[in-house]
Amino acid sequence: EVQLVESGGGLVKPGGSLRLSCAASGFTFSNAWMSWVRQAPGKGLEWVGRIKSKTDGGTTDYAAPVKGRFTISRDDSKNTLYLQMNSLKTEDTAVYYCTTGIAVAGTTGYFDYWGQGTLVTVSS
Amino acid sequence: SYELTQPPSVSVSPGQTARITCSGDALPKQYAYWYQQKPGQAPVLVIYKDSERPSGIPERFSGSSSGTTVTLTISGVQAEDEADYYCQSADSSGTYEVFGGGTKLTVL
């Protein structure tokens, strides 16, 4: 059974930093392209960014609102995905989901497995 | 930046057909995917590659594509289908993923 378990959420002040983790199991993590998707309270889904598998280059891409502030990384030896969030803003307040799925035609593709999400609140 | 446009809300009576559209300039080039999200839960994939249905998703869910618009159709809507629905696709470069703003389906 595929499981994605996020952790590390909490309350942080504007300008602060936070690192989220996502522990994966039930599939070959090292072969998977992994993404983070967030959802602000009462709002829609927003793709945050993606890291490819190392065999596909291990490269990352980010949505414009977080580029330069957020960094996605992975530790295949620990089956764990990370999201380092720096220079946090109030508008980054959201539930952050770890997701994976199937890459399609060179794109990130679709997400058929999701974690339960972890809440990040940025407030003074 | 690239955007996918969905109607904010759709309402249907039980047993009727609900159609939710998603428009975007790159949709003729990129596949679209659809998710169902109920309150307090993570999204669930209901359609992939425009019209394919994952195992375990009821046959009443279907997808189609025409030009710059993709459509999620729910035939014979049931009360349990009341949820938010989101489309997702990539921009024209294939680098960045985007979600539509979401459509709240209300079963009257």
mmCIF file of C-alpha atoms in Angstrom:
data_model
loop_
_atom_site.group_PDB
_atom_site.id
_atom_site.type_symbol
_atom_site.label_atom_id
_atom_site.label_comp_id
_atom_site.label_asym_id
_atom_site.label_seq_id
_atom_site.Cartn_x
_atom_site.Cartn_y
_atom_site.Cartn_z
ATOM 1 C CA GLU A 1 0.000 0.000 0.000
ATOM 2 C CA VAL A 2 1.350 3.412 -0.992
ATOM 3 C CA GLN A 3 1.719 5.795 1.925
ATOM 4 C CA LEU A 4 2.866 9.405 1.995
ATOM 5 C CA VAL A 5 3.157 10.968 5.439
ATOM 6 C CA GLU A 6 3.990 14.662 5.758
ATOM 7 C CA SER A 7 5.407 16.265 8.863
ATOM 8 C CA GLY A 8 7.043 19.500 9.961
ATOM 9 C CA GLY A 9 4.150 21.928 9.660
ATOM 10 C CA GLY A 10 3.419 24.554 12.274
ATOM 11 C CA LEU A 11 3.313 28.241 13.103
ATOM 12 C CA VAL A 12 6.124 30.467 11.853
ATOM 13 C CA LYS A 13 6.594 34.228 11.717
ATOM 14 C CA PRO A 14 6.830 36.116 8.432
ATOM 15 C CA GLY A 15 10.379 35.994 7.126
ATOM 16 C CA GLY A 16 11.039 32.724 8.914
ATOM 17 C CA SER A 17 11.904 29.261 7.644
ATOM 18 C CA LEU A 18 10.423 25.802 7.912
ATOM 19 C CA ARG A 19 11.286 22.386 6.506
ATOM 20 C CA LEU A 20 8.601 19.872 5.632
ATOM 21 C CA SER A 21 9.267 16.170 5.246
ATOM 22 C CA CYS A 22 7.322 13.456 3.448
ATOM 23 C CA ALA A 23 8.018 9.824 4.330
ATOM 24 C CA ALA A 24 7.141 7.491 1.464
ATOM 25 C CA SER A 25 6.481 3.764 1.444
ATOM 26 C CA GLY A 26 4.824 1.091 -0.672
ATOM 27 C CA PHE A 27 6.492 2.001 -3.965
ATOM 28 C CA THR A 28 9.964 2.463 -5.446
ATOM 29 C CA PHE A 29 10.625 5.983 -4.210
ATOM 30 C CA SER A 30 13.881 6.413 -6.124
ATOM 31 C CA ASN A 31 12.043 6.013 -9.447
ATOM 32 C CA ALA A 32 9.276 8.481 -8.617
ATOM 33 C CA TRP A 33 8.828 12.092 -9.604
ATOM 34 C CA MET A 34 7.596 13.843 -6.468
ATOM 35 C CA SER A 35 5.635 17.068 -6.121
ATOM 36 C CA TRP A 36 4.337 19.401 -3.443
ATOM 37 C CA VAL A 37 0.853 20.887 -3.818
ATOM 38 C CA ARG A 38 -0.624 23.394 -1.373
ATOM 39 C CA GLN A 39 -4.086 24.654 -0.518
ATOM 40 C CA ALA A 40 -4.703 27.908 1.334
ATOM 41 C CA PRO A 41 -7.660 27.865 3.755
ATOM 42 C CA GLY A 42 -10.890 27.876 1.769
ATOM 43 C CA LYS A 43 -9.017 28.168 -1.530
ATOM 44 C CA GLY A 44 -8.088 25.921 -4.441
ATOM 45 C CA LEU A 45 -5.130 23.670 -5.144
ATOM 46 C CA GLU A 46 -1.794 25.202 -6.158
ATOM 47 C CA TRP A 47 1.181 23.265 -7.530
ATOM 48 C CA VAL A 48 4.321 24.285 -5.631
ATOM 49 C CA GLY A 49 7.018 22.347 -7.434
ATOM 50 C CA ARG A 50 8.487 19.006 -8.484
ATOM 51 C CA ILE A 51 11.662 16.983 -8.322
ATOM 52 C CA LYS A 52 12.402 14.344 -10.918
ATOM 53 C CA SER A 53 13.955 10.991 -10.132
ATOM 54 C CA LYS A 54 17.749 10.901 -10.208
ATOM 55 C CA THR A 55 17.654 8.636 -13.241
ATOM 56 C CA ASP A 56 15.708 11.374 -15.027
ATOM 57 C CA GLY A 57 18.150 14.050 -13.918
ATOM 58 C CA GLY A 58 16.851 14.886 -10.437
ATOM 59 C CA THR A 59 15.967 18.403 -11.575
ATOM 60 C CA THR A 60 13.500 20.688 -9.850
ATOM 61 C CA ASP A 61 10.953 23.207 -11.087
ATOM 62 C CA TYR A 62 8.900 25.622 -9.031
ATOM 63 C CA ALA A 63 5.780 27.726 -9.370
ATOM 64 C CA ALA A 64 6.484 31.441 -9.754
ATOM 65 C CA PRO A 65 5.201 32.492 -6.274
ATOM 66 C CA VAL A 66 7.767 30.282 -4.498
ATOM 67 C CA LYS A 67 10.707 30.262 -6.903
ATOM 68 C CA GLY A 68 13.877 31.428 -5.178
ATOM 69 C CA ARG A 69 12.395 30.917 -1.686
ATOM 70 C CA PHE A 70 11.457 27.208 -1.640
ATOM 71 C CA THR A 71 13.731 24.238 -2.351
ATOM 72 C CA ILE A 72 12.638 20.655 -2.962
ATOM 73 C CA SER A 73 15.094 17.849 -2.274
ATOM 74 C CA ARG A 74 15.029 14.106 -1.800
ATOM 75 C CA ASP A 75 16.928 11.428 0.094
ATOM 76 C CA ASP A 76 16.364 8.174 -1.743
ATOM 77 C CA SER A 77 18.221 6.227 0.964
ATOM 78 C CA LYS A 78 15.555 7.331 3.450
ATOM 79 C CA ASN A 79 12.585 7.345 1.034
ATOM 80 C CA THR A 80 11.958 10.921 2.078
ATOM 81 C CA LEU A 81 11.012 14.107 0.239
ATOM 82 C CA TYR A 82 11.709 17.561 1.654
ATOM 83 C CA LEU A 83 10.437 21.088 1.160
ATOM 84 C CA GLN A 84 12.669 23.820 2.564
ATOM 85 C CA MET A 85 10.704 27.040 2.842
ATOM 86 C CA ASN A 86 12.566 30.309 3.445
ATOM 87 C CA SER A 87 11.489 33.957 3.587
ATOM 88 C CA LEU A 88 7.960 32.838 4.384
ATOM 89 C CA LYS A 89 5.073 35.192 3.738
ATOM 90 C CA THR A 90 1.554 35.254 5.166
ATOM 91 C CA GLU A 91 0.267 34.149 1.769
ATOM 92 C CA ASP A 92 2.219 30.888 2.120
ATOM 93 C CA THR A 93 -0.253 29.808 4.815
ATOM 94 C CA ALA A 94 -1.738 26.551 3.520
ATOM 95 C CA VAL A 95 -2.030 22.812 3.867
ATOM 96 C CA TYR A 96 0.939 21.322 2.049
ATOM 97 C CA TYR A 97 0.434 17.965 0.329
ATOM 98 C CA CYS A 98 3.139 15.572 -0.829
ATOM 99 C CA THR A 99 2.097 13.826 -4.038
ATOM 100 C CA THR A 100 3.331 11.380 -6.605
ATOM 101 C CA GLY A 101 1.981 9.796 -9.709
ATOM 102 C CA ILE A 102 2.853 9.118 -13.295
ATOM 103 C CA ALA A 103 4.954 11.384 -15.498
ATOM 104 C CA VAL A 104 3.368 11.768 -18.933
ATOM 105 C CA ALA A 105 5.135 12.744 -22.150
ATOM 106 C CA GLY A 106 7.937 14.487 -20.276
ATOM 107 C CA THR A 107 5.621 16.481 -18.022
ATOM 108 C CA THR A 108 5.007 15.921 -14.316
ATOM 109 C CA GLY A 109 1.763 14.193 -15.287
ATOM 110 C CA TYR A 110 -0.938 13.296 -12.821
ATOM 111 C CA PHE A 111 -1.039 12.636 -9.087
ATOM 112 C CA ASP A 112 -2.637 9.393 -8.007
ATOM 113 C CA TYR A 113 -1.242 9.296 -4.471
ATOM 114 C CA TRP A 114 -1.493 12.076 -1.905
ATOM 115 C CA GLY A 115 -0.473 12.467 1.709
ATOM 116 C CA GLN A 116 -2.885 13.737 4.345
ATOM 117 C CA GLY A 117 -1.277 17.173 4.302
ATOM 118 C CA THR A 118 0.457 19.300 6.915
ATOM 119 C CA LEU A 119 -0.666 22.804 7.875
ATOM 120 C CA VAL A 120 1.776 25.694 7.677
ATOM 121 C CA THR A 121 0.634 28.947 9.263
ATOM 122 C CA VAL A 122 2.658 32.100 8.673
ATOM 123 C CA SER A 123 1.605 34.778 11.119
ATOM 124 C CA SER A 124 3.104 37.282 13.517
ATOM 125 C CA SER B 1 1.485 32.902 -16.188
ATOM 126 C CA TYR B 2 -0.664 30.094 -17.531
ATOM 127 C CA GLU B 3 -4.203 29.689 -16.230
ATOM 128 C CA LEU B 4 -6.951 27.088 -16.393
ATOM 129 C CA THR B 5 -10.478 28.467 -16.090
ATOM 130 C CA GLN B 6 -13.352 26.587 -14.443
ATOM 131 C CA PRO B 7 -16.853 27.748 -13.491
ATOM 132 C CA PRO B 8 -17.027 28.384 -9.727
ATOM 133 C CA SER B 9 -20.140 26.301 -9.260
ATOM 134 C CA VAL B 10 -22.442 23.784 -10.921
ATOM 135 C CA SER B 11 -25.733 22.536 -9.506
ATOM 136 C CA VAL B 12 -27.720 19.482 -10.582
ATOM 137 C CA SER B 13 -30.487 17.295 -9.205
ATOM 138 C CA PRO B 14 -29.828 13.644 -8.355
ATOM 139 C CA GLY B 15 -29.878 11.442 -11.448
ATOM 140 C CA GLN B 16 -29.112 14.292 -13.820
ATOM 141 C CA THR B 17 -25.883 14.878 -15.732
ATOM 142 C CA ALA B 18 -23.285 17.359 -14.502
ATOM 143 C CA ARG B 19 -20.758 18.861 -16.869
ATOM 144 C CA ILE B 20 -17.756 20.816 -15.591
ATOM 145 C CA THR B 21 -15.562 22.616 -18.093
ATOM 146 C CA CYS B 22 -11.921 23.667 -17.940
ATOM 147 C CA SER B 23 -10.398 26.026 -20.486
ATOM 148 C CA GLY B 24 -6.759 26.746 -21.258
ATOM 149 C CA ASP B 25 -4.700 27.728 -24.267
ATOM 150 C CA ALA B 26 -2.298 24.783 -23.962
ATOM 151 C CA LEU B 27 -4.969 22.104 -23.614
ATOM 152 C CA PRO B 28 -4.775 21.099 -27.291
ATOM 153 C CA LYS B 29 -1.150 20.177 -26.604
ATOM 154 C CA GLN B 30 -1.205 18.924 -23.005
ATOM 155 C CA TYR B 31 -3.257 16.246 -21.282
ATOM 156 C CA ALA B 32 -5.746 17.236 -18.598
ATOM 157 C CA TYR B 33 -6.462 15.501 -15.321
ATOM 158 C CA TRP B 34 -9.417 15.820 -12.935
ATOM 159 C CA TYR B 35 -9.587 15.508 -9.152
ATOM 160 C CA GLN B 36 -12.452 15.273 -6.691
ATOM 161 C CA GLN B 37 -11.973 16.771 -3.230
ATOM 162 C CA LYS B 38 -14.396 16.446 -0.344
ATOM 163 C CA PRO B 39 -14.135 18.639 2.788
ATOM 164 C CA GLY B 40 -11.188 17.799 5.003
ATOM 165 C CA GLN B 41 -9.828 15.190 2.585
ATOM 166 C CA ALA B 42 -6.981 14.998 0.113
ATOM 167 C CA PRO B 43 -7.893 15.150 -3.590
ATOM 168 C CA VAL B 44 -8.684 11.952 -5.478
ATOM 169 C CA LEU B 45 -7.842 11.447 -9.160
ATOM 170 C CA VAL B 46 -11.005 10.706 -11.171
ATOM 171 C CA ILE B 47 -9.815 11.195 -14.787
ATOM 172 C CA TYR B 48 -6.346 11.119 -16.328
ATOM 173 C CA LYS B 49 -5.083 11.769 -19.859
ATOM 174 C CA ASP B 50 -8.274 13.679 -20.743
ATOM 175 C CA SER B 51 -10.604 10.685 -20.692
ATOM 176 C CA GLU B 52 -9.088 7.686 -18.911
ATOM 177 C CA ARG B 53 -10.693 6.512 -15.680
ATOM 178 C CA PRO B 54 -8.548 5.060 -12.856
ATOM 179 C CA SER B 55 -9.544 1.736 -11.398
ATOM 180 C CA GLY B 56 -12.100 2.119 -8.637
ATOM 181 C CA ILE B 57 -13.670 5.264 -10.091
ATOM 182 C CA PRO B 58 -17.354 4.731 -11.018
ATOM 183 C CA GLU B 59 -18.237 4.548 -14.718
ATOM 184 C CA ARG B 60 -20.500 7.575 -14.371
ATOM 185 C CA PHE B 61 -17.340 9.730 -14.400
ATOM 186 C CA SER B 62 -16.036 10.488 -17.903
ATOM 187 C CA GLY B 63 -13.828 13.060 -19.574
ATOM 188 C CA SER B 64 -13.571 14.585 -23.019
ATOM 189 C CA SER B 65 -11.505 17.150 -24.862
ATOM 190 C CA SER B 66 -12.237 19.589 -27.661
ATOM 191 C CA GLY B 67 -9.773 22.271 -28.628
ATOM 192 C CA THR B 68 -8.946 24.513 -25.697
ATOM 193 C CA THR B 69 -11.641 23.030 -23.444
ATOM 194 C CA VAL B 70 -11.821 19.784 -21.519
ATOM 195 C CA THR B 71 -14.980 18.567 -19.831
ATOM 196 C CA LEU B 72 -15.658 16.316 -16.850
ATOM 197 C CA THR B 73 -19.068 14.664 -17.153
ATOM 198 C CA ILE B 74 -20.806 12.931 -14.273
ATOM 199 C CA SER B 75 -23.809 10.943 -15.488
ATOM 200 C CA GLY B 76 -26.567 9.996 -13.076
ATOM 201 C CA VAL B 77 -25.212 12.246 -10.322
ATOM 202 C CA GLN B 78 -25.484 10.891 -6.803
ATOM 203 C CA ALA B 79 -25.505 12.764 -3.515
ATOM 204 C CA GLU B 80 -22.041 11.405 -2.737
ATOM 205 C CA ASP B 81 -20.644 13.219 -5.799
ATOM 206 C CA GLU B 82 -21.111 16.582 -4.100
ATOM 207 C CA ALA B 83 -17.559 17.917 -3.855
ATOM 208 C CA ASP B 84 -15.037 20.343 -5.315
ATOM 209 C CA TYR B 85 -13.566 19.342 -8.683
ATOM 210 C CA TYR B 86 -10.239 20.562 -10.044
ATOM 211 C CA CYS B 87 -8.656 20.233 -13.473
ATOM 212 C CA GLN B 88 -4.867 20.106 -13.815
ATOM 213 C CA SER B 89 -2.545 20.344 -16.784
ATOM 214 C CA ALA B 90 0.885 21.568 -17.841
ATOM 215 C CA ASP B 91 1.772 24.820 -19.533
ATOM 216 C CA SER B 92 2.798 24.823 -23.189
ATOM 217 C CA SER B 93 6.443 24.164 -22.331
ATOM 218 C CA GLY B 94 5.465 21.130 -20.270
ATOM 219 C CA THR B 95 7.553 22.392 -17.352
ATOM 220 C CA TYR B 96 5.001 23.839 -14.948
ATOM 221 C CA GLU B 97 1.798 22.286 -13.670
ATOM 222 C CA VAL B 98 -1.332 24.345 -13.104
ATOM 223 C CA PHE B 99 -4.657 23.671 -11.397
ATOM 224 C CA GLY B 100 -7.921 25.272 -12.338
ATOM 225 C CA GLY B 101 -9.646 27.365 -9.694
ATOM 226 C CA GLY B 102 -12.030 24.554 -8.835
ATOM 227 C CA THR B 103 -15.758 23.962 -9.297
ATOM 228 C CA LYS B 104 -18.118 23.278 -6.426
ATOM 229 C CA LEU B 105 -20.652 20.665 -7.472
ATOM 230 C CA THR B 106 -23.893 20.905 -5.530
ATOM 231 C CA VAL B 107 -26.416 18.074 -5.669
ATOM 232 C CA LEU B 108 -29.799 19.657 -5.066
#
